[in-house]
PDB file of C-alpha atoms in Angstrom:
ATOM      1  CA  MET A  82      -0.066   0.162  -0.209  1.00 48.00           C
ATOM      2  CA  HIS A  83       2.521   2.724   0.772  1.00 54.00           C
ATOM      3  CA  ARG A  84       4.378   1.002  -2.144  1.00 58.00           C
ATOM      4  CA  PRO A  85       2.602   3.437  -5.171  1.00 58.00           C
ATOM      5  CA  ILE A  86       2.711   6.529  -2.616  1.00 61.00           C
ATOM      6  CA  GLY A  87       6.527   6.244  -2.818  1.00 54.00           C
ATOM      7  CA  ILE A  88       6.651   5.605  -6.451  1.00 56.00           C
ATOM      8  CA  LEU A  89       4.248   8.815  -7.248  1.00 48.00           C
ATOM      9  CA  ILE A  90       6.170  10.899  -4.270  1.00 56.00           C
ATOM     10  CA  ALA A  91       9.444   9.844  -6.178  1.00 49.00           C
ATOM     11  CA  THR A  92       8.045  10.873  -9.957  1.00 50.00           C
ATOM     12  CA  LEU A  93       6.894  14.261  -9.036  1.00 47.00           C
ATOM     13  CA  ILE A  94      10.355  14.531  -7.226  1.00 52.00           C
ATOM     14  CA  LEU A  95      12.264  13.579 -10.337  1.00 48.00           C
ATOM     15  CA  GLY A  96      10.032  15.478 -12.385  1.00 49.00           C
ATOM     16  CA  ALA A  97      10.529  18.929 -10.529  1.00 47.00           C
ATOM     17  CA  LEU A  98      14.339  18.104 -10.676  1.00 44.00           C
ATOM     18  CA  CYS A  99      14.179  18.062 -14.755  1.00 47.00           C
ATOM     19  CA  ALA A 100      11.833  21.099 -14.951  1.00 49.00           C
ATOM     20  CA  ALA A 101      14.403  22.987 -12.913  1.00 59.00           C
ATOM     21  CA  GLN A 102      17.356  22.253 -15.461  1.00 86.00           C
ATOM     22  CA  PRO A 103      17.601  25.335 -17.869  1.00 95.00           C
ATOM     23  CA  ALA A 104      16.609  24.668 -21.985  1.00 95.00           C
ATOM     24  CA  ASN A 105      20.050  23.856 -23.643  1.00 94.00           C
ATOM     25  CA  LEU A 106      20.575  26.866 -26.209  1.00 96.00           C
ATOM     26  CA  SER A 107      23.597  25.192 -28.174  1.00 97.00           C
ATOM     27  CA  GLY A 108      22.290  24.240 -32.109  1.00 97.00           C
ATOM     28  CA  ASN A 109      22.529  26.052 -35.040  1.00 98.00           C
ATOM     29  CA  TRP A 110      19.853  28.422 -35.789  1.00 98.00           C
ATOM     30  CA  GLN A 111      18.492  30.548 -38.255  1.00 98.00           C
ATOM     31  CA  LEU A 112      16.532  33.476 -38.527  1.00 98.00           C
ATOM     32  CA  ASN A 113      12.802  33.619 -39.913  1.00 98.00           C
ATOM     33  CA  VAL A 114      13.029  37.168 -41.477  1.00 97.00           C
ATOM     34  CA  ASP A 115       9.141  36.716 -42.027  1.00 97.00           C
ATOM     35  CA  ARG A 116       8.419  35.824 -38.631  1.00 97.00           C
ATOM     36  CA  SER A 117      10.053  38.451 -36.602  1.00 98.00           C
ATOM     37  CA  LYS A 118       8.705  41.910 -36.152  1.00 98.00           C
ATOM     38  CA  TRP A 119      10.615  44.369 -37.222  1.00 96.00           C
ATOM     39  CA  GLY A 120       9.259  48.254 -36.187  1.00 92.00           C
ATOM     40  CA  ASN A 121      11.238  50.793 -37.442  1.00 88.00           C
ATOM     41  CA  MET A 122      14.170  48.685 -37.577  1.00 92.00           C
ATOM     42  CA  ASN A 123      16.225  47.962 -40.481  1.00 91.00           C
ATOM     43  CA  ARG A 124      15.263  44.104 -41.942  1.00 94.00           C
ATOM     44  CA  PRO A 125      17.942  42.416 -42.574  1.00 96.00           C
ATOM     45  CA  VAL A 126      18.423  39.432 -45.166  1.00 96.00           C
ATOM     46  CA  SER A 127      19.789  36.634 -43.359  1.00 96.00           C
ATOM     47  CA  VAL A 128      21.363  35.868 -39.586  1.00 97.00           C
ATOM     48  CA  ILE A 129      23.095  32.352 -38.923  1.00 97.00           C
ATOM     49  CA  LEU A 130      23.783  31.676 -35.055  1.00 97.00           C
ATOM     50  CA  THR A 131      25.831  28.721 -33.546  1.00 98.00           C
ATOM     51  CA  ILE A 132      25.793  28.471 -29.951  1.00 98.00           C
ATOM     52  CA  VAL A 133      27.798  26.468 -27.741  1.00 98.00           C
ATOM     53  CA  HIS A 134      25.552  26.181 -23.983  1.00 97.00           C
ATOM     54  CA  GLN A 135      26.848  24.502 -21.093  1.00 97.00           C
ATOM     55  CA  GLU A 136      24.962  26.116 -18.372  1.00 97.00           C
ATOM     56  CA  PRO A 137      26.519  29.037 -17.281  1.00 97.00           C
ATOM     57  CA  SER A 138      29.231  28.821 -20.288  1.00 98.00           C
ATOM     58  CA  LEU A 139      27.730  30.781 -23.205  1.00 97.00           C
ATOM     59  CA  SER A 140      29.254  30.853 -26.668  1.00 97.00           C
ATOM     60  CA  TYR A 141      28.179  32.106 -29.858  1.00 96.00           C
ATOM     61  CA  HIS A 142      29.057  33.237 -33.309  1.00 96.00           C
ATOM     62  CA  GLY A 143      27.299  34.358 -36.183  1.00 96.00           C
ATOM     63  CA  SER A 144      27.013  36.370 -39.618  1.00 96.00           C
ATOM     64  CA  VAL A 145      24.268  39.056 -40.409  1.00 96.00           C
ATOM     65  CA  GLN A 146      23.964  40.004 -43.890  1.00 96.00           C
ATOM     66  CA  TYR A 147      21.782  43.003 -45.146  1.00 95.00           C
ATOM     67  CA  ALA A 148      20.602  43.965 -48.204  1.00 94.00           C
ATOM     68  CA  ASN A 149      23.283  45.930 -50.156  1.00 92.00           C
ATOM     69  CA  GLU A 150      25.761  45.144 -47.957  1.00 92.00           C
ATOM     70  CA  ASP A 151      28.920  42.616 -46.501  1.00 91.00           C
ATOM     71  CA  VAL A 152      28.090  39.768 -44.940  1.00 94.00           C
ATOM     72  CA  ARG A 153      29.071  41.184 -40.764  1.00 94.00           C
ATOM     73  CA  ASP A 154      30.560  38.600 -38.755  1.00 94.00           C
ATOM     74  CA  PHE A 155      29.597  38.709 -34.772  1.00 93.00           C
ATOM     75  CA  GLY A 156      30.303  36.190 -31.472  1.00 94.00           C
ATOM     76  CA  PHE A 157      30.652  36.296 -27.644  1.00 95.00           C
ATOM     77  CA  SER A 158      32.161  34.302 -25.038  1.00 96.00           C
ATOM     78  CA  GLY A 159      31.508  34.339 -21.253  1.00 97.00           C
ATOM     79  CA  ALA A 160      28.613  33.281 -19.029  1.00 98.00           C
ATOM     80  CA  ILE A 161      25.337  33.432 -18.131  1.00 98.00           C
ATOM     81  CA  ASP A 162      26.231  35.326 -14.489  1.00 98.00           C
ATOM     82  CA  GLY A 163      25.416  38.155 -14.215  1.00 98.00           C
ATOM     83  CA  LYS A 164      29.130  39.645 -14.771  1.00 98.00           C
ATOM     84  CA  PRO A 165      30.441  41.900 -17.168  1.00 98.00           C
ATOM     85  CA  TYR A 166      32.332  40.347 -20.131  1.00 97.00           C
ATOM     86  CA  PRO A 167      33.691  42.815 -22.943  1.00 97.00           C
ATOM     87  CA  MET A 168      31.959  42.883 -26.111  1.00 95.00           C
ATOM     88  CA  SER A 169      32.344  45.123 -29.754  1.00 92.00           C
ATOM     89  CA  ARG A 170      29.202  45.438 -31.160  1.00 90.00           C
ATOM     90  CA  SER A 171      28.079  48.020 -34.222  1.00 87.00           C
ATOM     91  CA  TYR A 172      27.303  50.491 -31.930  1.00 87.00           C
ATOM     92  CA  GLY A 173      31.015  50.369 -30.389  1.00 92.00           C
ATOM     93  CA  ASP A 174      32.649  48.546 -27.501  1.00 96.00           C
ATOM     94  CA  GLY A 175      30.929  48.056 -23.877  1.00 97.00           C
ATOM     95  CA  GLU A 176      30.217  45.448 -21.854  1.00 97.00           C
ATOM     96  CA  ILE A 177      27.588  42.724 -21.749  1.00 97.00           C
ATOM     97  CA  VAL A 178      26.166  41.355 -18.655  1.00 98.00           C
ATOM     98  CA  ILE A 179      23.522  38.280 -18.996  1.00 98.00           C
ATOM     99  CA  ILE A 180      21.211  36.663 -16.180  1.00 98.00           C
ATOM    100  CA  ARG A 181      18.811  34.234 -16.026  1.00 98.00           C
ATOM    101  CA  ILE A 182      15.208  34.956 -15.411  1.00 97.00           C
ATOM    102  CA  ASP A 183      14.025  31.099 -15.275  1.00 97.00           C
ATOM    103  CA  GLY A 184      14.416  27.842 -16.956  1.00 96.00           C
ATOM    104  CA  ARG A 185      13.680  29.255 -20.465  1.00 97.00           C
ATOM    105  CA  THR A 186      14.574  32.623 -20.844  1.00 98.00           C
ATOM    106  CA  ILE A 187      17.735  34.773 -20.048  1.00 98.00           C
ATOM    107  CA  GLU A 188      18.349  38.796 -20.287  1.00 98.00           C
ATOM    108  CA  SER A 189      20.937  40.283 -21.197  1.00 98.00           C
ATOM    109  CA  THR A 190      22.213  44.084 -21.214  1.00 98.00           C
ATOM    110  CA  PHE A 191      24.426  45.236 -23.342  1.00 97.00           C
ATOM    111  CA  ARG A 192      26.474  49.117 -22.538  1.00 98.00           C
ATOM    112  CA  THR A 193      28.489  51.365 -24.438  1.00 97.00           C
ATOM    113  CA  ALA A 194      31.538  52.725 -22.622  1.00 97.00           C
ATOM    114  CA  ASP A 195      30.023  55.654 -22.946  1.00 96.00           C
ATOM    115  CA  GLY A 196      26.908  55.030 -22.019  1.00 96.00           C
ATOM    116  CA  ASN A 197      25.143  56.509 -24.408  1.00 96.00           C
ATOM    117  CA  THR A 198      23.752  53.220 -26.113  1.00 97.00           C
ATOM    118  CA  ILE A 199      21.866  50.574 -23.741  1.00 98.00           C
ATOM    119  CA  GLU A 200      20.673  47.454 -25.879  1.00 97.00           C
ATOM    120  CA  THR A 201      18.512  45.127 -23.883  1.00 98.00           C
ATOM    121  CA  ALA A 202      17.279  41.680 -25.094  1.00 98.00           C
ATOM    122  CA  ARG A 203      15.023  38.817 -23.327  1.00 98.00           C
ATOM    123  CA  THR A 204      15.501  35.380 -25.204  1.00 98.00           C
ATOM    124  CA  ILE A 205      12.706  32.649 -24.868  1.00 98.00           C
ATOM    125  CA  VAL A 206      13.400  29.132 -25.861  1.00 97.00           C
ATOM    126  CA  SER A 207       9.796  27.572 -26.982  1.00 97.00           C
ATOM    127  CA  ARG A 208       9.031  24.048 -24.649  1.00 96.00           C
ATOM    128  CA  ASP A 209       9.727  21.874 -27.471  1.00 96.00           C
ATOM    129  CA  GLY A 210      13.344  23.650 -28.280  1.00 96.00           C
ATOM    130  CA  ARG A 211      12.954  24.129 -31.441  1.00 97.00           C
ATOM    131  CA  THR A 212      11.972  28.246 -31.542  1.00 98.00           C
ATOM    132  CA  LEU A 213      14.008  31.180 -29.776  1.00 97.00           C
ATOM    133  CA  GLU A 214      12.194  34.335 -29.577  1.00 98.00           C
ATOM    134  CA  ARG A 215      14.432  37.524 -28.412  1.00 98.00           C
ATOM    135  CA  ARG A 216      12.902  40.506 -27.515  1.00 98.00           C
ATOM    136  CA  LEU A 217      15.130  43.696 -28.015  1.00 97.00           C
ATOM    137  CA  ARG A 218      15.353  47.452 -26.948  1.00 97.00           C
ATOM    138  CA  LEU A 219      17.448  49.642 -28.109  1.00 97.00           C
ATOM    139  CA  THR A 220      18.237  53.048 -26.303  1.00 97.00           C
ATOM    140  CA  THR A 221      19.712  55.831 -28.233  1.00 96.00           C
ATOM    141  CA  PRO A 222      20.342  59.469 -27.394  1.00 96.00           C
ATOM    142  CA  GLU A 223      18.267  59.608 -30.746  1.00 95.00           C
ATOM    143  CA  GLY A 224      15.540  57.361 -28.521  1.00 96.00           C
ATOM    144  CA  THR A 225      14.430  53.942 -28.190  1.00 97.00           C
ATOM    145  CA  ARG A 226      13.274  51.133 -31.237  1.00 96.00           C
ATOM    146  CA  ARG A 227      11.789  47.905 -30.215  1.00 97.00           C
ATOM    147  CA  TRP A 228      11.298  44.834 -32.089  1.00 97.00           C
ATOM    148  CA  THR A 229      11.560  40.821 -32.193  1.00 98.00           C
ATOM    149  CA  GLU A 230      13.708  38.170 -33.411  1.00 98.00           C
ATOM    150  CA  ILE A 231      12.599  34.542 -33.825  1.00 98.00           C
ATOM    151  CA  TYR A 232      15.296  31.745 -34.608  1.00 98.00           C
ATOM    152  CA  GLU A 233      14.622  28.663 -35.749  1.00 98.00           C
ATOM    153  CA  ARG A 234      17.255  25.845 -34.921  1.00 97.00           C
ATOM    154  CA  LYS A 235      18.557  23.939 -38.219  1.00 94.00           C
TER     155      LYS A 235
END
């Protein structure tokens, strides 16, 4: 009589532990330009992204192409740990801090060295692990812009 209750409790504990594990972002990702929402941002032709993620370590590299422009490469190597890491962006040199919000969500804040440009990105991986949604906000002396990027695992 006690055995089924013990199995039920063990199953619940195991389920809770598995649910607490952060989603692994590792893989090859491609921007779905049409599903993304650009607002007043310049829409790229394509973005290809490769992520290597072993919690808390995170690194990525990729390339972005805009119409009538050369391909630009980008990358990052650091961790999801709330500590600042140096980074160069098209906005200039600065630092990025990445924190974990929950098992499927991280948030990054990039700030240029002069503090004039701040980009925040909330990245959410879908429950099935096939889609990344990045909700971005860019604040500059000229104002604030928002857009959403949708990436699909390849």
